[in-house]
Amino acid sequence: MDMDGDWPLPRLNNRFKVDRRPPGSSLSSASTIASTFASLATPVVAEAVQRARELSTQSEAEGFHQLRVAFRKLRALYWAYSPYLGEEATAQATEEFKRLAALAGGTRDWDIAGDLLKSAQASRASIALLVAAAREKRAQAVVHSQTMIKSDDVEVFLNDVLLRAQATLQSRCNDLPIQAFAEARVRLAQRALRKRSRRAARSEAAHEENLHDVRKAGKKLRYLLEFFQPFIKGAHGRTIKELTSVQNKLGQFNDIAASETLIRSASFNEVPPEVVQESLQWLEKQKCRRMRAASRRVRTIAS
């Protein structure tokens, strides 16, 4: 299936069953692998659908950001359950989650780039031209996102793909306990983070790709800990807090690196080339500084 094309969206009469009980009231280490899926997925789906609806009339930065986060969480959840969902079903769903997140992320990326350029403008007045151009790019991204992300289609897609997942899990692991499975998936995510952190730390010079890999692995682990806390032994609040802190540092670096790439790849017909080059030089200096800070945090994880 071409995942960059349209996902088949059957108009289902059934809806993914929403658990109306208070969060955590039905979740315990005695729950089964299959029974926990709906409880974990439902609030994330509800968040994604609500954010998609809001985007049709609103264009606030936070809305686009939270929609992208919701799809990232669903990708992590599908990875966790992939041993029972199967490789093909997992790949199809996660690729569509990724595509939708990218559509929401276009506006968010220009928000970040615009804010960084405003910081540069404080010492380089000429960059004001590029700040204005970035605002226009952001407006174009909003229109594109609103055109491509239809809340009804998103809701039907999510109901369809999650109902299929739930049916598959009920047929394959309806009686298997969640605790050992959840702990095994968390350990695998921990090993992946440690491996990527050590690879990044071994490099004499920091590499953007390695740091990006660490950031993605850290996000996956954090989301899994948040999902599976009711089922696994031990208190993981401190670990989640530490992962969030590391992610913030890596995120600051990623914002600079992504904004530099965004500006290099865009065309600005009304902005003199020397102004664009000036902004890129400023971003490059900021990127080097933030890369050093991010690398220090990664070495801490690796050790």
CSV table of C-alpha atoms in Angstrom, one decimal:
chain,number,residue,atom,x,y,z
A,1,MET,CA,0.0,0.0,0.0
A,2,ASP,CA,1.2,3.5,-0.8
A,3,MET,CA,1.2,5.1,2.7
A,4,ASP,CA,1.7,8.5,1.1
A,5,GLY,CA,-1.6,8.1,-0.7
A,6,ASP,CA,-5.1,8.1,0.8
A,7,TRP,CA,-5.8,5.6,3.6
A,8,PRO,CA,-9.0,3.6,2.8
A,9,LEU,CA,-11.6,5.1,5.1
A,10,PRO,CA,-14.7,2.9,5.4
A,11,ARG,CA,-17.7,4.7,7.0
A,12,LEU,CA,-18.1,2.4,10.0
A,13,ASN,CA,-21.3,2.3,12.1
A,14,ASN,CA,-19.2,1.0,15.0
A,15,ARG,CA,-16.9,3.3,17.0
A,16,PHE,CA,-13.8,2.4,18.9
A,17,LYS,CA,-15.2,1.7,22.4
A,18,VAL,CA,-14.5,4.5,24.8
A,19,ASP,CA,-13.9,3.5,28.4
A,20,ARG,CA,-15.8,6.1,30.5
A,21,ARG,CA,-14.4,4.9,33.9
A,22,PRO,CA,-11.8,7.1,35.6
A,23,PRO,CA,-8.3,6.7,34.3
A,24,GLY,CA,-6.5,3.8,36.1
A,25,SER,CA,-9.7,2.4,37.7
A,26,SER,CA,-9.6,-0.7,35.5
A,27,LEU,CA,-5.8,-1.0,35.0
A,28,SER,CA,-3.6,-3.3,37.0
A,29,SER,CA,-0.8,-5.8,36.6
A,30,ALA,CA,-3.6,-8.5,36.4
A,31,SER,CA,-5.0,-7.0,33.2
A,32,THR,CA,-4.4,-8.8,30.0
A,33,ILE,CA,-2.4,-7.6,27.0
A,34,ALA,CA,-5.5,-7.3,24.9
A,35,SER,CA,-7.8,-5.6,27.4
A,36,THR,CA,-5.3,-2.8,28.1
A,37,PHE,CA,-5.0,-1.7,24.5
A,38,ALA,CA,-8.4,0.2,24.4
A,39,SER,CA,-7.8,1.8,27.8
A,40,LEU,CA,-4.4,3.2,26.7
A,41,ALA,CA,-5.3,4.1,23.1
A,42,THR,CA,-8.7,5.8,23.8
A,43,PRO,CA,-7.6,9.0,25.5
A,44,VAL,CA,-4.9,9.5,22.8
A,45,VAL,CA,-7.4,9.0,20.0
A,46,ALA,CA,-9.8,11.4,21.7
A,47,GLU,CA,-7.0,14.0,21.9
A,48,ALA,CA,-6.1,13.6,18.2
A,49,VAL,CA,-9.7,13.8,17.1
A,50,GLN,CA,-10.4,16.9,19.2
A,51,ARG,CA,-7.2,18.7,18.0
A,52,ALA,CA,-8.0,17.8,14.4
A,53,ARG,CA,-11.5,19.4,14.8
A,54,GLU,CA,-10.1,22.5,16.3
A,55,LEU,CA,-7.6,23.0,13.5
A,56,SER,CA,-10.5,23.6,11.0
A,57,THR,CA,-11.2,26.9,12.7
A,58,GLN,CA,-8.1,27.7,14.7
A,59,SER,CA,-4.4,28.0,14.0
A,60,GLU,CA,-2.7,28.3,17.4
A,61,ALA,CA,0.7,26.8,17.6
A,62,GLU,CA,-0.1,24.6,20.6
A,63,GLY,CA,-2.9,22.8,18.7
A,64,PHE,CA,-0.6,21.7,15.9
A,65,HIS,CA,2.0,20.7,18.4
A,66,GLN,CA,-0.4,18.5,20.5
A,67,LEU,CA,-1.8,16.9,17.4
A,68,ARG,CA,1.6,15.9,16.4
A,69,VAL,CA,2.4,14.6,19.9
A,70,ALA,CA,-0.8,12.5,19.9
A,71,PHE,CA,0.2,10.7,16.7
A,72,ARG,CA,3.7,10.1,18.0
A,73,LYS,CA,2.2,8.5,21.1
A,74,LEU,CA,0.1,6.2,18.9
A,75,ARG,CA,3.2,5.2,17.0
A,76,ALA,CA,4.9,4.3,20.3
A,77,LEU,CA,1.9,2.3,21.4
A,78,TYR,CA,1.7,0.4,18.2
A,79,TRP,CA,5.4,-0.4,18.4
A,80,ALA,CA,4.8,-1.8,21.9
A,81,TYR,CA,2.0,-4.1,20.7
A,82,SER,CA,3.6,-5.0,17.4
A,83,PRO,CA,4.6,-8.5,18.4
A,84,TYR,CA,0.9,-9.4,18.5
A,85,LEU,CA,-0.4,-6.9,15.9
A,86,GLY,CA,2.0,-8.2,13.3
A,87,GLU,CA,4.6,-6.4,11.2
A,88,GLU,CA,2.4,-5.4,8.3
A,89,ALA,CA,-0.5,-4.0,10.3
A,90,THR,CA,2.0,-2.1,12.5
A,91,ALA,CA,3.8,-0.7,9.6
A,92,GLN,CA,0.7,0.5,7.8
A,93,ALA,CA,-0.8,2.2,10.9
A,94,THR,CA,2.4,3.8,12.0
A,95,GLU,CA,3.3,5.2,8.6
A,96,GLU,CA,-0.1,6.9,8.5
A,97,PHE,CA,0.4,8.2,12.0
A,98,LYS,CA,3.7,9.6,10.8
A,99,ARG,CA,2.2,11.2,7.7
A,100,LEU,CA,-0.5,12.9,9.7
A,101,ALA,CA,2.0,14.1,12.3
A,102,ALA,CA,4.1,15.6,9.5
A,103,LEU,CA,1.1,17.5,8.1
A,104,ALA,CA,0.5,19.0,11.5
A,105,GLY,CA,4.2,19.6,12.0
A,106,GLY,CA,4.6,21.8,9.0
A,107,THR,CA,3.0,24.7,10.7
A,108,ARG,CA,4.7,23.9,14.0
A,109,ASP,CA,8.1,24.0,12.2
A,110,TRP,CA,7.5,27.5,10.9
A,111,ASP,CA,6.4,28.6,14.3
A,112,ILE,CA,9.7,27.5,15.8
A,113,ALA,CA,11.8,28.9,12.9
A,114,GLY,CA,9.9,32.3,13.2
A,115,ASP,CA,10.6,32.5,17.0
A,116,LEU,CA,14.3,31.8,16.4
A,117,LEU,CA,14.5,34.4,13.7
A,118,LYS,CA,12.9,36.9,16.0
A,119,SER,CA,15.7,36.2,18.5
A,120,ALA,CA,18.3,36.8,15.8
A,121,GLN,CA,16.5,40.0,14.8
A,122,ALA,CA,17.4,41.6,18.1
A,123,SER,CA,21.1,41.9,17.0
A,124,ARG,CA,20.6,41.8,13.2
A,125,ALA,CA,17.9,44.3,12.1
A,126,SER,CA,18.1,43.2,8.5
A,127,ILE,CA,16.7,39.8,9.4
A,128,ALA,CA,13.3,41.5,9.9
A,129,LEU,CA,12.6,40.8,6.2
A,130,LEU,CA,13.1,37.1,6.8
A,131,VAL,CA,10.9,37.2,9.9
A,132,ALA,CA,8.1,38.6,7.8
A,133,ALA,CA,8.7,36.0,5.1
A,134,ALA,CA,8.6,33.2,7.7
A,135,ARG,CA,5.2,34.5,8.9
A,136,GLU,CA,3.9,34.1,5.4
A,137,LYS,CA,5.3,30.6,5.1
A,138,ARG,CA,3.6,29.8,8.4
A,139,ALA,CA,0.3,31.1,7.0
A,140,GLN,CA,0.7,28.9,3.9
A,141,ALA,CA,1.5,25.9,6.1
A,142,VAL,CA,-1.7,26.5,8.1
A,143,VAL,CA,-3.8,26.4,5.0
A,144,HIS,CA,-2.1,23.2,3.8
A,145,SER,CA,-2.6,21.5,7.1
A,146,GLN,CA,-6.2,22.5,7.3
A,147,THR,CA,-6.8,21.3,3.7
A,148,MET,CA,-5.1,17.9,4.2
A,149,ILE,CA,-6.2,17.1,7.8
A,150,LYS,CA,-10.0,16.6,7.8
A,151,SER,CA,-11.3,15.8,11.2
A,152,ASP,CA,-14.0,13.4,10.0
A,153,ASP,CA,-11.5,11.4,8.0
A,154,VAL,CA,-9.1,11.4,10.9
A,155,GLU,CA,-11.8,10.1,13.2
A,156,VAL,CA,-12.9,7.4,10.8
A,157,PHE,CA,-9.3,6.3,10.1
A,158,LEU,CA,-8.5,6.1,13.9
A,159,ASN,CA,-11.7,4.2,14.6
A,160,ASP,CA,-11.0,1.7,11.8
A,161,VAL,CA,-7.4,1.1,12.5
A,162,LEU,CA,-7.9,0.7,16.3
A,163,LEU,CA,-10.9,-1.5,16.0
A,164,ARG,CA,-8.9,-3.8,13.8
A,165,ALA,CA,-6.0,-3.8,16.3
A,166,GLN,CA,-8.4,-4.6,19.1
A,167,ALA,CA,-9.9,-7.5,17.2
A,168,THR,CA,-6.4,-8.8,16.4
A,169,LEU,CA,-5.3,-8.6,20.0
A,170,GLN,CA,-8.4,-10.3,21.3
A,171,SER,CA,-7.8,-13.2,19.0
A,172,ARG,CA,-4.1,-13.6,19.8
A,173,CYS,CA,-3.4,-12.5,23.4
A,174,ASN,CA,-6.8,-12.1,25.2
A,175,ASP,CA,-5.7,-14.2,28.1
A,176,LEU,CA,-2.1,-13.2,28.4
A,177,PRO,CA,-1.1,-11.0,31.4
A,178,ILE,CA,0.2,-7.5,30.7
A,179,GLN,CA,2.9,-7.2,33.3
A,180,ALA,CA,5.6,-9.4,31.9
A,181,PHE,CA,4.9,-8.1,28.4
A,182,ALA,CA,4.9,-4.4,29.4
A,183,GLU,CA,8.2,-4.9,31.3
A,184,ALA,CA,9.8,-6.7,28.4
A,185,ARG,CA,8.8,-3.9,25.9
A,186,VAL,CA,10.1,-1.2,28.3
A,187,ARG,CA,13.4,-3.1,28.7
A,188,LEU,CA,13.8,-3.3,25.0
A,189,ALA,CA,13.2,0.5,24.6
A,190,GLN,CA,15.7,1.1,27.4
A,191,ARG,CA,18.3,-1.0,25.7
A,192,ALA,CA,17.7,0.9,22.4
A,193,LEU,CA,18.1,4.3,24.2
A,194,ARG,CA,21.3,3.1,25.9
A,195,LYS,CA,22.7,1.8,22.6
A,196,ARG,CA,22.0,4.9,20.7
A,197,SER,CA,23.3,7.1,23.6
A,198,ARG,CA,26.6,5.2,23.7
A,199,ARG,CA,27.0,5.4,19.9
A,200,ALA,CA,26.5,9.2,20.1
A,201,ALA,CA,28.9,9.5,23.1
A,202,ARG,CA,31.6,7.5,21.3
A,203,SER,CA,31.8,10.0,18.4
A,204,GLU,CA,34.7,12.4,18.8
A,205,ALA,CA,32.5,15.1,17.2
A,206,ALA,CA,28.7,15.3,17.8
A,207,HIS,CA,26.6,14.2,14.8
A,208,GLU,CA,23.1,15.5,14.3
A,209,GLU,CA,21.9,12.2,13.1
A,210,ASN,CA,23.1,10.4,16.3
A,211,LEU,CA,21.6,13.0,18.5
A,212,HIS,CA,18.3,12.7,16.6
A,213,ASP,CA,18.3,9.0,17.1
A,214,VAL,CA,18.8,9.4,20.9
A,215,ARG,CA,16.0,11.9,21.0
A,216,LYS,CA,13.6,9.5,19.2
A,217,ALA,CA,14.6,6.6,21.4
A,218,GLY,CA,14.1,8.7,24.5
A,219,LYS,CA,10.7,9.8,23.5
A,220,LYS,CA,9.6,6.2,22.8
A,221,LEU,CA,10.8,5.1,26.2
A,222,ARG,CA,9.1,8.0,28.0
A,223,TYR,CA,5.8,7.4,26.3
A,224,LEU,CA,6.0,3.6,27.1
A,225,LEU,CA,6.7,4.4,30.8
A,226,GLU,CA,3.7,6.8,30.8
A,227,PHE,CA,1.5,4.1,29.2
A,228,PHE,CA,2.6,1.2,31.3
A,229,GLN,CA,3.1,2.7,34.7
A,230,PRO,CA,0.0,0.9,36.2
A,231,PHE,CA,1.3,-2.5,35.1
A,232,ILE,CA,5.0,-2.6,35.8
A,233,LYS,CA,6.9,-2.9,39.1
A,234,GLY,CA,8.6,0.1,40.7
A,235,ALA,CA,8.1,3.8,40.6
A,236,HIS,CA,9.1,5.4,37.3
A,237,GLY,CA,8.2,9.0,37.9
A,238,ARG,CA,11.8,10.1,38.4
A,239,THR,CA,12.9,8.3,35.3
A,240,ILE,CA,10.1,10.0,33.3
A,241,LYS,CA,11.2,13.4,34.7
A,242,GLU,CA,14.8,12.8,33.8
A,243,LEU,CA,13.9,11.7,30.3
A,244,THR,CA,11.7,14.8,29.9
A,245,SER,CA,14.7,17.0,31.0
A,246,VAL,CA,17.0,15.3,28.5
A,247,GLN,CA,14.4,15.5,25.8
A,248,ASN,CA,14.0,19.3,26.4
A,249,LYS,CA,17.8,19.7,25.9
A,250,LEU,CA,17.8,17.6,22.8
A,251,GLY,CA,14.7,19.4,21.6
A,252,GLN,CA,16.3,22.7,21.8
A,253,PHE,CA,19.1,21.5,19.6
A,254,ASN,CA,16.6,19.8,17.2
A,255,ASP,CA,14.7,23.1,16.9
A,256,ILE,CA,17.8,24.9,15.6
A,257,ALA,CA,18.9,22.1,13.3
A,258,ALA,CA,15.4,21.7,11.8
A,259,SER,CA,14.9,25.4,11.4
A,260,GLU,CA,18.3,25.7,9.6
A,261,THR,CA,17.2,22.9,7.2
A,262,LEU,CA,13.8,24.5,6.7
A,263,ILE,CA,15.2,27.8,5.7
A,264,ARG,CA,17.9,26.3,3.5
A,265,SER,CA,15.2,24.4,1.6
A,266,ALA,CA,12.7,27.2,1.3
A,267,SER,CA,12.6,29.9,-1.4
A,268,PHE,CA,12.3,33.6,-0.3
A,269,ASN,CA,11.7,35.7,-3.4
A,270,GLU,CA,11.3,38.9,-1.5
A,271,VAL,CA,14.3,38.5,0.7
A,272,PRO,CA,17.9,39.3,-0.5
A,273,PRO,CA,20.2,36.2,-0.5
A,274,GLU,CA,22.6,37.9,1.9
A,275,VAL,CA,19.9,38.3,4.5
A,276,VAL,CA,19.1,34.6,4.3
A,277,GLN,CA,22.8,33.8,4.5
A,278,GLU,CA,23.1,36.0,7.6
A,279,SER,CA,20.3,34.2,9.3
A,280,LEU,CA,21.8,30.8,8.5
A,281,GLN,CA,25.2,31.9,10.0
A,282,TRP,CA,23.4,32.9,13.2
A,283,LEU,CA,21.6,29.6,13.3
A,284,GLU,CA,24.8,27.7,12.7
A,285,LYS,CA,26.4,29.3,15.7
A,286,GLN,CA,23.4,28.6,17.9
A,287,LYS,CA,23.3,25.0,16.7
A,288,CYS,CA,26.9,24.4,17.6
A,289,ARG,CA,26.3,25.8,21.1
A,290,ARG,CA,23.2,23.7,21.7
A,291,MET,CA,24.8,20.6,20.2
A,292,ARG,CA,27.5,20.8,22.8
A,293,ALA,CA,24.9,21.1,25.6
A,294,ALA,CA,22.9,18.2,24.1
A,295,SER,CA,26.0,16.0,23.8
A,296,ARG,CA,26.9,16.5,27.4
A,297,ARG,CA,23.4,15.2,28.4
A,298,VAL,CA,23.7,12.3,26.1
A,299,ARG,CA,27.1,11.3,27.6
A,300,THR,CA,25.4,11.3,31.0
A,301,ILE,CA,22.8,8.8,29.8
A,302,ALA,CA,25.4,6.7,28.1
A,303,SER,CA,27.4,6.4,31.4
